[in-house]
Amino acid sequence: MGKRGRSLEKSARIRTLADLAKIAGVNTATVSRALADSPLVKTDTKARIQALAQEHGFRPNQMAKRLRTQRTGVVGIVVPLGHEKRQHLSDPFFMTMLGYLADALTENGYDIMLSRVIPDTDDWLEAIIGSGMLDGVLLIGQSDQFEAIERVAAHYRPLVAWGSHWPEQRHCSVGTDNFAGGQMAGQCLVAGGARRIAFLGEVRTPEIGQRYAGLCAALQAEGLAAPRQFDVHLASDVMEQEISAHIAEVGDAIDGVFAASDVIAMTALRVLADRGVVVPDRIRVIGYDDIPLAAQTVPRLTTIRQDVATGAKAMVDALFARIAGEDAASVQMNPVLVRRDSA
Amino acid sequence: MGKRGRSLEKSARIRTLADLAKIAGVNTATVSRALADSPLVKTDTKARIQALAQEHGFRPNQMAKRLRTQRTGVVGIVVPLGHEKRQHLSDPFFMTMLGYLADALTENGYDIMLSRVIPDTDDWLEAIIGSGMLDGVLLIGQSDQFEAIERVAAHYRPLVAWGSHWPEQRHCSVGTDNFAGGQMAGQCLVAGGARRIAFLGEVRTPEIGQRYAGLCAALQAEGLAAPRQFDVHLASDVMEQEISAHIAEVGDAIDGVFAASDVIAMTALRVLADRGVVVPDRIRVIGYDDIPLAAQTVPRLTTIRQDVATGAKAMVDALFARIAGEDAASVQMNPVLVRRDSA
DNA sequence: GCCTTTTGTGCAAACGATTGCAATATAGCT
DNA sequence: AGCTATATTGCAATCGTTTGCACAAAAGGC
């Protein structure tokens, strides 16, 4: 006839080290060490405490642990959306990257804190870092925030960004050689017979800007006219209209399209199909990234592959090195042309 | 002699409330209240302290704050991958969902902790919850972990899952009526003239199982034969081969395909194109989800839309209610048929 | 047996914030 | 001026761990 009816068997829940210490008849210190599997505590005491913990489903409070150890075990993954306010966290390339990063981090016992940031104030990165919650930060893409990243990198080491690398750059970045990638795309289009080429994508961000630069260089090397460049927003609801308008504008004046990403390329493919333009016969199309779905389009998309898996691994390796206080240089990987049916 | 003091502008960094309190000449309590914009502290003191904090770029240590307040301000987003060990966090539907969830949570001042879990031990959810790091948990998909979720939901309230709802279910779920969606898909295929239908997808998870059940019901209502069902793995590198094999196996025996997700449908479209099968004339294809890229396929994919945006909002609303101690019922939304060109 | 080592445990001080309560300064009234 | 009500600020306890150090018990050496 106890008043508290529901706590039948299990007496008060074990929530803290102290609780557990009490029922184990030892000090919290011992419990703490036992759970950490410290060699300091006697083997049977350890076993007994661990069993007790298991039985009561006890898990130490992470907040307290982190406060005490000054190690959070959390790394932040941040997607800066500076140039693309309406974009949702949905670009398949970034998402695949996120998946691999998540894998690598979880494997190493780190938790992930995800932020999708629209850099409105200029201290967005400082805010994330200064919260004291993070052992390190991974940026997926530099967006148009190169300056902000540089500034922070000057005094904050455990920071690695996916993206471009510039000669004078201070922050650690991992990425493919976008200039080379752009060149390859250009050469591929030209080799297929294309002469008048359009580039679909905003060139304001370093990554895409370099791809565009590579394309220009390739065309120039062949003695061809500079490409026409069109801005394209990544928000899915406007992209198709924009591309459609651009294609309509250039009409027959082009015979090749280099899209800044596969999603853009796929949309372009769709728009061209609508207009009855046969790809690649009439217009050749090449994308960038090689997202999984790129192999499933009709026609299959020719594209420049960025190897996400090794890229993610490189990012995490670099980050761990920097967390450990070592130094880690930027890495620039080589993109590879994946020749399929669209160019 | 002047005392050592404020003249050293660049002196020791301000890291703690105490540091700031010292240079402000007040107690930590006042600083704490000032930064929290408490009405208890005098307006000018407040302003002075805030200015000082700003100037030194001071941000309070979150770990300490959370330990003290017992509120973490973090919600966990967990993607259970029970039935699909090789899947990376990459299904566009889940990713779009993640984006919307991230938006809604960040808007409300919550941080996100992302876990991609392969439920190897059966207390994976307990482990996540018991860490004391999370104010609440959002599950993106139930996978085949219905039992585990139910078990935890019995004693842990702030938990909301995307997925199916069963009559006897205890945990709060938000999702579309998958049975109805399956029915709609079936009816659409039949209305277009299809008679022998294949279902592409594993029926082990409740969500997809219900879609399949809906399809069966629709066919039965029309007096048609039961559909053929094929397992398909979500890992992108094997999916195409699997589907290809399945299509080859049934050969001319089918004239309609209902894919459990748009990604599967897109791959099916590709496979059919390879075989020279004209969609929808020879085989009609319908997908599920309506991911952004579904509108960009050739031919454009007919599909059953799940409204991610309102779904995510509903999940977050329910979670907040539950965090606040209120009760929130499961919600089941109506899927809608998006008729495009593939069926 | 006495004096070192070696093992195990316990004590208590951090970690850096928040907050109930006490204390003081200021204002408001006769 | 005297006294109360109110606006500010300070004190100190607390959140739940970890860990340096002291300490006790057992073991080893002579």
XYZ file of C-alpha atoms (C1' of nucleotides) in Angstrom:
746
model
C 0.000 0.000 0.000
C 2.923 2.265 -0.640
C 1.966 5.684 -1.879
C 4.345 5.521 -4.772
C 2.733 2.686 -6.628
C 4.812 2.396 -9.729
C 8.244 1.831 -8.439
C 7.789 -1.816 -7.792
C 10.984 -3.748 -7.841
C 13.659 -1.374 -8.866
C 14.177 1.019 -6.101
C 15.247 4.541 -6.871
C 16.931 4.752 -10.222
C 20.679 4.818 -10.352
C 21.536 8.051 -12.060
C 24.861 9.149 -10.740
C 28.208 7.755 -9.854
C 27.352 8.465 -6.247
C 24.233 6.332 -6.415
C 26.165 3.475 -7.829
C 28.968 3.964 -5.373
C 26.515 3.722 -2.521
C 25.019 0.414 -3.547
C 28.456 -0.897 -4.359
C 29.759 0.221 -1.025
C 32.705 2.097 -2.443
C 33.689 5.646 -3.235
C 32.689 7.428 -6.399
C 36.315 7.595 -7.338
C 36.518 3.851 -7.464
C 33.370 3.601 -9.494
C 34.664 6.154 -11.913
C 37.896 4.270 -12.323
C 36.149 0.952 -12.573
C 33.931 2.121 -15.367
C 36.899 3.576 -17.169
C 38.516 0.185 -16.850
C 41.438 1.663 -15.010
C 44.179 -0.762 -13.970
C 44.249 0.948 -10.619
C 41.252 -0.872 -9.247
C 41.259 -4.503 -8.239
C 39.994 -6.827 -10.877
C 37.082 -8.248 -8.924
C 35.971 -4.889 -7.587
C 36.008 -3.682 -11.137
C 33.966 -6.613 -12.369
C 31.468 -6.223 -9.590
C 30.962 -2.541 -10.271
C 30.692 -3.011 -13.971
C 28.096 -5.710 -13.481
C 26.146 -3.437 -11.190
C 26.283 -0.637 -13.709
C 25.122 -2.922 -16.454
C 22.299 -4.276 -14.347
C 20.957 -0.851 -13.502
C 21.515 0.489 -16.962
C 23.728 3.211 -15.617
C 25.469 5.594 -17.997
C 27.637 8.376 -16.722
C 26.436 11.873 -17.398
C 28.293 13.089 -20.417
C 27.885 16.726 -19.631
C 29.662 16.385 -16.333
C 32.332 14.234 -17.837
C 32.969 16.699 -20.576
C 33.013 19.629 -18.273
C 35.542 17.904 -16.131
C 37.771 16.509 -18.844
C 37.508 19.507 -21.112
C 37.083 17.126 -23.972
C 33.719 17.053 -25.604
C 34.097 14.164 -27.978
C 31.981 16.115 -30.391
C 32.987 17.484 -33.698
C 30.871 19.968 -35.523
C 29.951 19.484 -39.117
C 28.936 22.741 -40.591
C 27.409 23.423 -43.946
C 27.731 27.107 -44.724
C 25.074 28.310 -47.102
C 26.284 31.793 -47.716
C 25.600 32.099 -51.356
C 22.457 30.099 -51.358
C 20.123 31.158 -48.650
C 17.228 29.097 -49.815
C 19.120 25.897 -50.160
C 18.165 23.147 -47.877
C 20.604 20.628 -46.675
C 19.889 18.463 -49.639
C 22.584 18.486 -52.251
C 23.316 14.818 -52.769
C 27.024 15.416 -52.956
C 27.172 17.099 -49.581
C 24.884 14.487 -48.157
C 27.014 11.643 -49.316
C 29.988 13.420 -47.862
C 28.120 13.839 -44.625
C 27.439 10.135 -44.565
C 31.083 9.230 -44.943
C 32.168 11.782 -42.401
C 29.603 10.453 -39.988
C 30.953 6.966 -40.514
C 34.543 7.903 -39.918
C 33.799 9.996 -36.870
C 31.482 7.530 -35.203
C 34.009 4.812 -35.768
C 36.480 6.827 -33.763
C 34.076 7.448 -30.944
C 33.198 10.989 -31.805
C 29.755 12.446 -31.839
C 28.594 14.828 -34.452
C 26.940 18.107 -34.087
C 25.339 19.236 -37.260
C 24.800 22.854 -38.122
C 23.439 24.246 -41.248
C 24.492 27.819 -41.152
C 23.362 30.832 -43.034
C 26.148 33.272 -42.332
C 24.186 36.381 -41.506
C 26.461 37.862 -38.935
C 30.137 37.685 -39.747
C 31.061 35.839 -36.600
C 29.007 32.746 -37.300
C 32.048 30.529 -37.191
C 33.370 32.112 -34.028
C 30.019 31.509 -32.428
C 30.135 27.847 -33.257
C 33.667 27.407 -32.100
C 33.447 29.593 -29.036
C 30.657 27.632 -27.493
C 33.201 25.246 -26.055
C 31.218 22.297 -27.199
C 33.408 21.121 -29.966
C 36.727 19.375 -30.179
C 36.948 20.291 -33.811
C 35.056 21.546 -36.803
C 34.544 20.190 -40.258
C 33.215 22.495 -42.919
C 31.426 20.978 -45.856
C 32.150 23.532 -48.486
C 33.540 26.997 -48.196
C 30.606 28.698 -49.790
C 31.544 32.349 -50.258
C 32.935 32.536 -46.749
C 36.589 32.182 -47.557
C 37.528 35.278 -45.595
C 35.634 34.293 -42.503
C 37.224 30.867 -42.541
C 40.691 32.271 -42.979
C 40.214 34.647 -40.119
C 39.171 31.927 -37.718
C 41.815 29.514 -38.901
C 44.451 31.995 -37.829
C 43.870 31.156 -34.187
C 41.817 27.991 -34.205
C 43.618 24.899 -35.328
C 41.210 21.944 -35.375
C 39.342 23.078 -38.426
C 39.224 21.394 -41.795
C 37.186 22.465 -44.763
C 36.135 20.677 -47.871
C 36.788 22.814 -50.866
C 39.367 24.692 -52.816
C 42.927 25.399 -52.057
C 44.567 28.708 -52.886
C 48.261 29.288 -52.720
C 48.239 31.748 -49.845
C 45.595 29.946 -47.884
C 46.006 29.399 -44.158
C 43.190 27.057 -43.333
C 43.433 23.368 -43.939
C 41.322 22.232 -46.811
C 40.689 18.960 -48.512
C 39.288 18.815 -51.972
C 39.867 17.973 -55.550
C 41.740 20.123 -57.963
C 38.809 22.011 -59.339
C 40.811 23.792 -61.953
C 42.065 20.497 -63.333
C 38.554 19.131 -63.159
C 37.233 22.042 -65.134
C 39.962 21.530 -67.713
C 39.148 17.873 -68.051
C 35.510 18.656 -68.547
C 36.352 21.188 -71.211
C 38.700 18.833 -72.999
C 36.133 16.077 -72.905
C 33.472 18.275 -74.454
C 35.848 19.530 -77.103
C 37.127 16.063 -77.875
C 33.537 15.052 -78.510
C 33.193 17.825 -81.030
C 31.650 20.604 -79.005
C 32.789 24.095 -79.885
C 30.440 26.562 -78.226
C 30.071 25.802 -74.592
C 27.862 27.037 -71.783
C 28.753 26.832 -68.114
C 25.895 26.442 -65.656
C 26.691 27.593 -62.145
C 27.562 30.532 -59.964
C 31.229 31.319 -60.129
C 31.339 33.290 -56.923
C 32.382 30.433 -54.688
C 36.008 29.384 -55.024
C 35.266 25.783 -55.889
C 32.994 26.492 -58.772
C 34.960 29.504 -59.803
C 37.997 27.307 -60.283
C 36.050 24.799 -62.294
C 34.966 27.600 -64.538
C 38.496 28.891 -64.785
C 39.675 25.427 -65.774
C 37.061 25.264 -68.472
C 38.082 28.653 -69.815
C 41.713 27.597 -69.876
C 40.913 24.397 -71.735
C 38.871 26.204 -74.344
C 41.498 28.833 -74.796
C 44.138 26.181 -75.249
C 42.081 24.844 -78.089
C 41.668 28.266 -79.583
C 37.955 28.291 -78.892
C 35.729 31.094 -77.750
C 35.233 31.650 -74.035
C 32.235 29.864 -72.588
C 29.012 31.556 -71.731
C 28.339 31.451 -68.043
C 24.938 31.380 -66.391
C 24.026 31.611 -62.757
C 21.942 28.784 -61.413
C 20.404 28.612 -57.997
C 20.470 25.360 -56.161
C 16.971 25.545 -54.763
C 15.201 22.800 -56.610
C 12.026 24.689 -57.307
C 13.663 27.419 -59.328
C 16.544 25.574 -60.871
C 14.587 24.003 -63.664
C 13.017 27.274 -64.731
C 16.325 29.055 -64.669
C 18.068 26.461 -66.730
C 15.148 26.315 -69.074
C 15.335 30.061 -69.564
C 19.058 29.941 -70.169
C 18.801 27.150 -72.681
C 16.017 28.958 -74.457
C 18.128 32.076 -74.534
C 21.112 30.468 -76.169
C 18.983 28.323 -78.430
C 21.134 26.749 -81.122
C 24.162 28.773 -80.224
C 25.707 26.050 -78.062
C 26.648 22.455 -78.527
C 28.095 21.697 -75.119
C 27.136 22.209 -71.489
C 29.352 21.961 -68.463
C 27.275 21.929 -65.307
C 28.874 22.916 -62.019
C 27.295 19.926 -60.296
C 25.530 16.733 -61.196
C 22.231 17.970 -59.896
C 22.444 20.876 -62.275
C 23.472 18.542 -65.058
C 20.565 16.235 -64.391
C 18.169 19.107 -64.530
C 19.768 20.287 -67.746
C 19.326 16.828 -69.202
C 15.688 17.020 -68.334
C 15.252 20.452 -69.845
C 16.966 19.382 -73.034
C 14.776 16.319 -73.279
C 11.747 18.569 -73.007
C 12.943 20.602 -75.944
C 13.580 17.517 -77.980
C 17.306 18.086 -78.041
C 19.168 14.827 -78.292
C 22.068 14.374 -75.881
C 24.870 13.954 -76.716
C 24.288 14.155 -80.473
C 23.095 17.710 -80.611
C 24.403 18.987 -77.272
C 26.960 17.279 -75.089
C 26.498 17.529 -71.328
C 28.992 16.948 -68.585
C 28.475 17.246 -64.858
C 30.627 17.369 -61.751
C 30.757 15.235 -58.592
C 29.576 11.847 -59.786
C 26.820 11.417 -57.271
C 25.334 7.936 -57.136
C 22.316 8.863 -59.181
C 24.470 10.210 -62.005
C 24.838 6.699 -63.313
C 21.071 6.297 -63.444
C 20.076 9.119 -65.708
C 18.929 8.765 -69.271
C 21.328 9.124 -70.966
C 23.869 8.210 -68.307
C 25.704 11.261 -67.197
C 29.324 11.843 -68.075
C 30.888 13.659 -65.192
C 33.983 14.551 -63.215
C 34.229 12.390 -60.154
C 35.272 13.657 -56.794
C 36.058 10.720 -54.612
C 33.929 11.419 -51.581
C 35.007 8.411 -49.598
C 38.702 9.165 -49.599
C 37.965 12.853 -49.342
C 36.007 12.323 -46.167
C 38.705 10.109 -44.778
C 41.336 12.711 -45.518
C 39.283 15.357 -43.789
C 38.849 13.284 -40.686
C 42.498 12.289 -40.608
C 43.568 15.872 -40.893
C 41.152 16.902 -38.214
C 42.339 14.247 -35.799
C 45.907 15.251 -36.373
C 45.042 18.834 -35.626
C 43.040 17.939 -32.560
C 46.109 16.079 -31.345
C 48.089 19.241 -31.797
C 50.019 18.103 -34.817
C 49.946 19.904 -38.074
C 48.179 18.713 -41.149
C 48.562 20.179 -44.564
C 45.833 20.719 -47.093
C 45.308 17.930 -49.531
C 44.280 18.260 -53.105
C 43.123 15.139 -54.858
C 42.859 14.496 -58.523
C 39.416 14.429 -60.037
C 38.761 11.778 -62.625
C 36.706 11.870 -65.748
C 33.901 9.324 -65.773
C 32.950 8.876 -69.358
C 29.405 7.729 -69.805
C 26.823 8.600 -72.411
C 26.043 12.277 -72.173
C 29.342 13.616 -73.495
C 53.476 52.527 -9.086
C 50.493 51.550 -11.133
C 49.068 48.211 -10.414
C 49.186 45.668 -13.096
C 45.911 45.962 -14.817
C 43.788 47.087 -17.583
C 46.577 48.770 -19.449
C 47.616 45.381 -20.737
C 45.006 45.252 -23.405
C 45.992 41.979 -24.873
C 46.331 40.346 -21.493
C 45.061 36.894 -20.611
C 42.118 35.725 -22.593
C 38.723 35.922 -21.018
C 37.473 32.394 -20.870
C 35.195 32.142 -17.900
C 32.492 34.065 -16.193
C 34.904 34.642 -13.359
C 37.448 36.277 -15.669
C 34.850 38.589 -17.020
C 33.492 39.295 -13.577
C 36.910 40.316 -12.422
C 37.517 42.855 -15.132
C 33.989 44.117 -14.794
C 34.416 44.454 -11.066
C 31.333 42.449 -10.227
C 30.405 38.993 -9.116
C 30.005 36.075 -11.486
C 26.366 35.950 -10.581
C 25.837 39.385 -11.984
C 27.690 38.561 -15.124
C 25.661 35.441 -15.583
C 22.453 37.354 -15.189
C 23.629 40.177 -17.389
C 24.441 37.837 -20.225
C 21.117 36.132 -19.805
C 19.545 39.558 -20.077
C 17.873 39.137 -16.733
C 15.711 42.043 -15.553
C 17.310 41.685 -12.166
C 20.420 43.600 -13.090
C 20.587 47.311 -13.606
C 20.335 48.395 -17.182
C 23.680 50.123 -17.424
C 25.553 47.402 -15.583
C 24.014 44.983 -18.016
C 25.039 47.052 -20.994
C 28.546 47.453 -19.679
C 28.981 43.753 -19.102
C 27.521 42.801 -22.429
C 29.823 45.231 -24.162
C 32.784 43.773 -22.332
C 31.758 40.269 -23.302
C 31.370 41.296 -26.889
C 34.698 43.035 -26.914
C 36.556 40.049 -25.577
C 34.618 37.614 -27.653
C 33.510 35.793 -24.574
C 31.092 32.893 -24.862
C 29.964 30.968 -21.840
C 31.009 27.366 -21.653
C 28.101 25.323 -22.816
C 29.142 22.200 -21.021
C 29.032 23.895 -17.660
C 25.780 25.561 -18.463
C 24.211 22.328 -19.490
C 25.483 20.456 -16.525
C 24.063 23.067 -14.246
C 20.726 23.560 -15.929
C 20.220 19.936 -16.805
C 19.034 21.076 -20.179
C 21.263 20.227 -23.054
C 19.618 22.124 -25.844
C 20.541 19.261 -28.073
C 18.250 16.894 -29.805
C 19.483 13.738 -31.359
C 18.590 12.826 -34.881
C 19.106 9.172 -35.385
C 18.966 7.213 -38.575
C 18.660 3.541 -37.741
C 20.014 1.346 -40.475
C 18.989 -2.005 -39.143
C 17.927 -3.649 -42.327
C 20.496 -2.075 -44.508
C 23.921 -2.334 -43.028
C 25.725 -1.083 -46.030
C 23.611 1.950 -46.565
C 25.279 5.224 -46.146
C 23.430 8.211 -44.943
C 22.480 9.099 -48.433
C 18.904 8.403 -49.318
C 17.691 11.720 -50.688
C 14.400 11.411 -48.919
C 15.999 11.082 -45.504
C 18.431 13.801 -46.351
C 15.738 16.238 -47.310
C 13.966 15.351 -44.125
C 17.158 15.957 -42.206
C 17.439 19.366 -43.790
C 13.974 20.392 -42.730
C 14.440 19.028 -39.253
C 17.697 20.908 -38.957
C 15.949 24.080 -40.002
C 13.146 23.740 -37.530
C 15.408 22.820 -34.648
C 17.995 25.489 -35.260
C 15.241 28.039 -35.508
C 14.186 27.109 -32.018
C 17.674 27.312 -30.632
C 18.357 23.633 -30.487
C 21.508 21.936 -31.601
C 21.532 18.688 -33.412
C 23.469 15.615 -32.697
C 23.498 13.284 -35.599
C 23.889 9.569 -35.261
C 23.767 7.038 -37.939
C 23.228 3.849 -36.085
C 23.619 0.289 -37.084
C 21.744 -1.484 -34.336
C 24.133 -4.251 -33.459
C 23.455 -4.514 -29.802
C 19.840 -4.286 -28.800
C 20.304 -1.364 -26.483
C 21.510 1.072 -29.090
C 18.674 3.443 -28.394
C 19.109 3.216 -24.649
C 22.766 4.054 -25.103
C 21.932 7.174 -27.038
C 19.297 8.307 -24.618
C 21.086 7.355 -21.446
C 24.084 9.504 -22.143
C 22.263 12.463 -20.690
C 23.257 14.571 -23.617
C 19.948 14.896 -25.284
C 16.752 16.743 -24.547
C 14.959 14.599 -27.048
C 15.362 12.198 -29.908
C 14.091 12.180 -33.434
C 14.228 8.962 -35.378
C 14.317 9.174 -39.133
C 12.689 5.913 -40.014
C 11.928 2.934 -37.879
C 13.926 0.509 -39.938
C 13.252 -2.953 -38.571
C 13.651 -1.752 -35.014
C 10.034 -1.389 -34.112
C 10.377 -3.470 -30.967
C 13.394 -1.631 -29.691
C 11.678 1.676 -30.202
C 8.547 0.545 -28.461
C 10.509 -0.684 -25.520
C 12.299 2.598 -25.019
C 9.182 4.666 -25.618
C 7.598 2.992 -22.630
C 9.710 5.002 -20.256
C 11.226 7.758 -22.359
C 8.818 10.395 -23.546
C 10.649 12.905 -25.752
C 10.989 10.582 -28.683
C 9.366 10.942 -32.059
C 9.886 8.701 -35.035
C 9.205 9.151 -38.686
C 7.438 6.158 -40.043
C 4.448 3.948 -39.737
C 1.715 3.899 -37.210
C 0.231 0.686 -35.949
C -2.920 0.508 -33.895
C -1.341 -0.718 -30.690
C 1.758 1.405 -30.973
C 3.045 3.290 -27.950
C 5.702 5.500 -29.449
C 4.868 8.734 -31.140
C 5.268 8.550 -34.855
C 4.742 10.925 -37.699
C 4.359 9.685 -41.206
C 2.107 9.236 -44.127
C -0.479 6.537 -44.454
C 1.656 4.042 -46.251
C -1.151 1.624 -46.805
C -3.214 4.299 -48.500
C -0.172 5.335 -50.488
C 0.331 1.798 -51.666
C -3.291 1.590 -52.650
C -3.073 4.803 -54.619
C -0.022 3.564 -56.426
C -1.778 0.331 -57.290
C -4.877 2.097 -58.489
C -2.837 4.462 -60.604
C -1.005 1.621 -62.299
C -4.213 -0.273 -62.910
C -6.027 2.782 -64.190
C -3.256 3.190 -66.714
C -3.850 -0.320 -67.948
C -1.277 -2.319 -66.021
C -2.382 -5.755 -64.938
C 0.696 -7.672 -63.801
C 2.629 -5.705 -61.316
C 5.995 -6.042 -59.616
C 6.892 -4.475 -56.292
C 10.498 -3.470 -55.794
C 11.521 -3.207 -52.172
C 12.041 -5.085 -48.932
C 8.817 -5.560 -47.077
C 10.388 -6.222 -43.724
C 10.247 -2.678 -42.451
C 6.807 -1.493 -41.414
C 6.727 1.473 -43.753
C 7.449 -0.431 -46.900
C 5.514 -3.426 -45.722
C 2.429 -1.275 -45.482
C 2.976 0.151 -48.924
C 3.150 -3.347 -50.241
C 0.038 -4.329 -48.329
C -1.783 -1.361 -49.832
C -0.737 -2.418 -53.281
C -1.963 -5.947 -52.684
C -5.277 -4.663 -51.425
C -5.725 -2.430 -54.447
C -4.978 -5.228 -56.862
C -7.252 -7.592 -55.061
C -10.054 -5.064 -55.149
C -9.687 -5.013 -58.893
C -9.700 -8.749 -59.069
C -6.106 -8.866 -60.244
C -3.343 -11.260 -59.343
C -1.128 -10.495 -56.370
C 2.023 -8.561 -57.225
C 5.416 -10.136 -57.445
C 7.708 -8.781 -54.783
C 11.485 -8.428 -55.056
C 13.982 -7.418 -52.436
C 16.177 -4.486 -53.321
C 19.076 -3.233 -51.327
C 19.570 0.458 -50.966
C 23.329 0.469 -51.412
C 23.752 2.191 -54.710
C 26.398 -0.104 -56.074
C 24.297 -3.222 -55.965
C 20.871 -1.812 -56.544
C 21.162 -1.530 -60.260
C 22.357 -5.077 -60.694
C 19.642 -6.412 -58.466
C 16.913 -4.599 -60.259
C 18.384 -5.549 -63.555
C 18.333 -9.193 -62.552
C 14.778 -8.946 -61.347
C 13.567 -7.294 -64.503
C 15.367 -9.861 -66.584
C 13.747 -12.602 -64.565
C 10.207 -11.417 -65.070
C 10.826 -10.418 -68.634
C 7.555 -9.739 -70.399
C 5.486 -11.008 -67.547
C 4.896 -7.574 -66.067
C 3.503 -4.311 -67.281
C 3.748 -2.247 -64.147
C 6.323 -1.528 -61.452
C 5.742 -0.019 -58.036
C 9.029 0.958 -56.455
C 9.250 1.368 -52.709
C 11.152 4.613 -53.110
C 12.000 7.110 -55.802
C 15.623 6.113 -55.835
C 14.598 2.578 -56.627
C 12.192 3.850 -59.243
C 14.856 5.986 -60.873
C 17.169 3.041 -61.074
C 14.371 0.937 -62.518
C 13.764 3.591 -65.133
C 17.405 3.391 -66.057
C 17.392 -0.371 -66.255
C 14.314 -0.357 -68.423
C 15.854 2.202 -70.741
C 18.842 -0.092 -71.115
C 16.601 -2.903 -72.207
C 14.824 -0.697 -74.667
C 11.561 -0.912 -72.782
C 9.487 2.196 -73.294
C 8.036 3.734 -70.144
C 5.139 4.099 -69.682
C 3.909 2.511 -72.910
C 5.222 -0.934 -72.304
C 5.734 -0.827 -68.549
C 4.353 1.759 -66.197
C 6.520 2.826 -63.283
C 5.532 4.559 -60.094
C 7.745 5.582 -57.212
C 7.308 6.775 -53.652
C 8.453 9.911 -51.790
C 8.631 12.526 -54.512
C 12.184 13.587 -53.918
C 13.220 16.734 -55.764
C 15.028 14.857 -58.491
C 11.932 12.802 -59.272
C 10.690 15.631 -61.436
C 13.903 15.605 -63.457
C 13.991 12.072 -64.717
C 13.336 11.032 -68.250
C 10.476 10.300 -68.370
C 9.389 12.334 -65.390
C 8.550 10.060 -62.531
C 5.024 9.539 -61.358
C 5.135 9.014 -57.647
C 3.411 9.158 -54.293
C 4.401 12.277 -52.476
C 5.169 12.399 -48.815
C 5.213 15.991 -47.707
C 8.570 16.232 -45.995
C 8.255 19.837 -44.970
C 5.063 19.449 -42.992
C 6.199 16.059 -41.803
C 9.340 17.512 -40.330
C 7.396 20.315 -38.750
C 4.978 17.869 -37.206
C 7.836 15.836 -35.805
C 9.477 18.835 -34.235
C 6.205 20.118 -32.824
C 5.454 16.774 -31.287
C 8.928 16.561 -29.866
C 8.769 20.001 -28.304
C 5.431 19.184 -26.753
C 6.874 16.040 -25.274
C 9.978 17.783 -24.039
C 7.667 20.225 -22.300
C 5.994 17.298 -20.618
C 2.805 17.465 -22.582
C 1.498 14.617 -24.603
C 1.547 14.479 -28.346
C -0.257 11.920 -30.401
C 1.042 10.271 -33.510
C 0.093 11.927 -36.737
C -0.623 10.246 -39.997
C -0.697 12.417 -43.076
C -2.249 11.670 -46.397
C 0.083 10.901 -49.237
C -0.803 12.369 -52.584
C -0.419 10.987 -56.049
C 1.798 13.093 -58.269
C 0.915 12.139 -61.780
C 3.753 12.736 -64.194
C 4.891 10.765 -67.207
C 6.042 7.365 -66.057
C 2.655 5.946 -65.121
C 59.806 -8.197 13.074
C 60.778 -3.574 10.891
C 61.018 -1.045 6.793
C 60.229 -0.469 2.089
C 57.359 -1.325 -2.006
C 53.325 -2.378 -4.192
C 48.202 -2.261 -4.556
C 43.724 -0.496 -3.785
C 40.651 3.097 -2.082
C 39.081 7.276 -0.272
C 39.122 12.505 0.160
C 38.310 16.531 -1.772
C 39.335 19.869 -5.220
C 38.548 21.019 -9.572
C 35.573 21.929 -14.264
C 32.393 26.745 -15.258
C 28.196 27.956 -15.177
C 23.161 29.047 -12.683
C 20.168 30.478 -8.947
C 17.779 30.685 -4.155
C 18.582 33.456 -0.624
C 20.808 36.988 2.015
C 22.645 41.545 2.012
C 23.102 46.052 0.717
C 22.071 50.337 -1.813
C 18.558 53.307 -3.466
C 14.095 55.301 -3.712
C 9.689 56.552 -1.724
C 6.907 58.320 1.996
C 5.639 60.618 6.142
C 15.256 62.265 9.587
C 13.389 57.706 10.018
C 11.600 53.793 8.134
C 9.782 50.726 4.728
C 9.628 48.946 0.028
C 12.220 47.912 -3.855
C 15.956 47.565 -6.955
C 20.615 45.584 -7.361
C 24.329 42.710 -6.262
C 26.989 39.095 -3.766
C 27.469 34.513 -1.426
C 27.699 29.947 -1.788
C 25.613 25.624 -2.988
C 24.922 22.778 -6.813
C 25.101 19.979 -11.311
C 27.983 14.743 -11.832
C 32.453 13.543 -13.140
C 37.550 12.963 -12.991
C 41.973 12.801 -10.773
C 46.139 14.291 -7.778
C 47.312 13.127 -3.524
C 47.142 10.956 0.956
C 46.476 6.837 3.158
C 45.740 1.966 4.532
C 46.514 -2.770 3.800
C 49.043 -6.399 1.976
C 53.509 -8.120 0.196
C 58.378 -8.457 -0.043
C 63.260 -8.036 1.638
C 66.681 -8.537 5.146
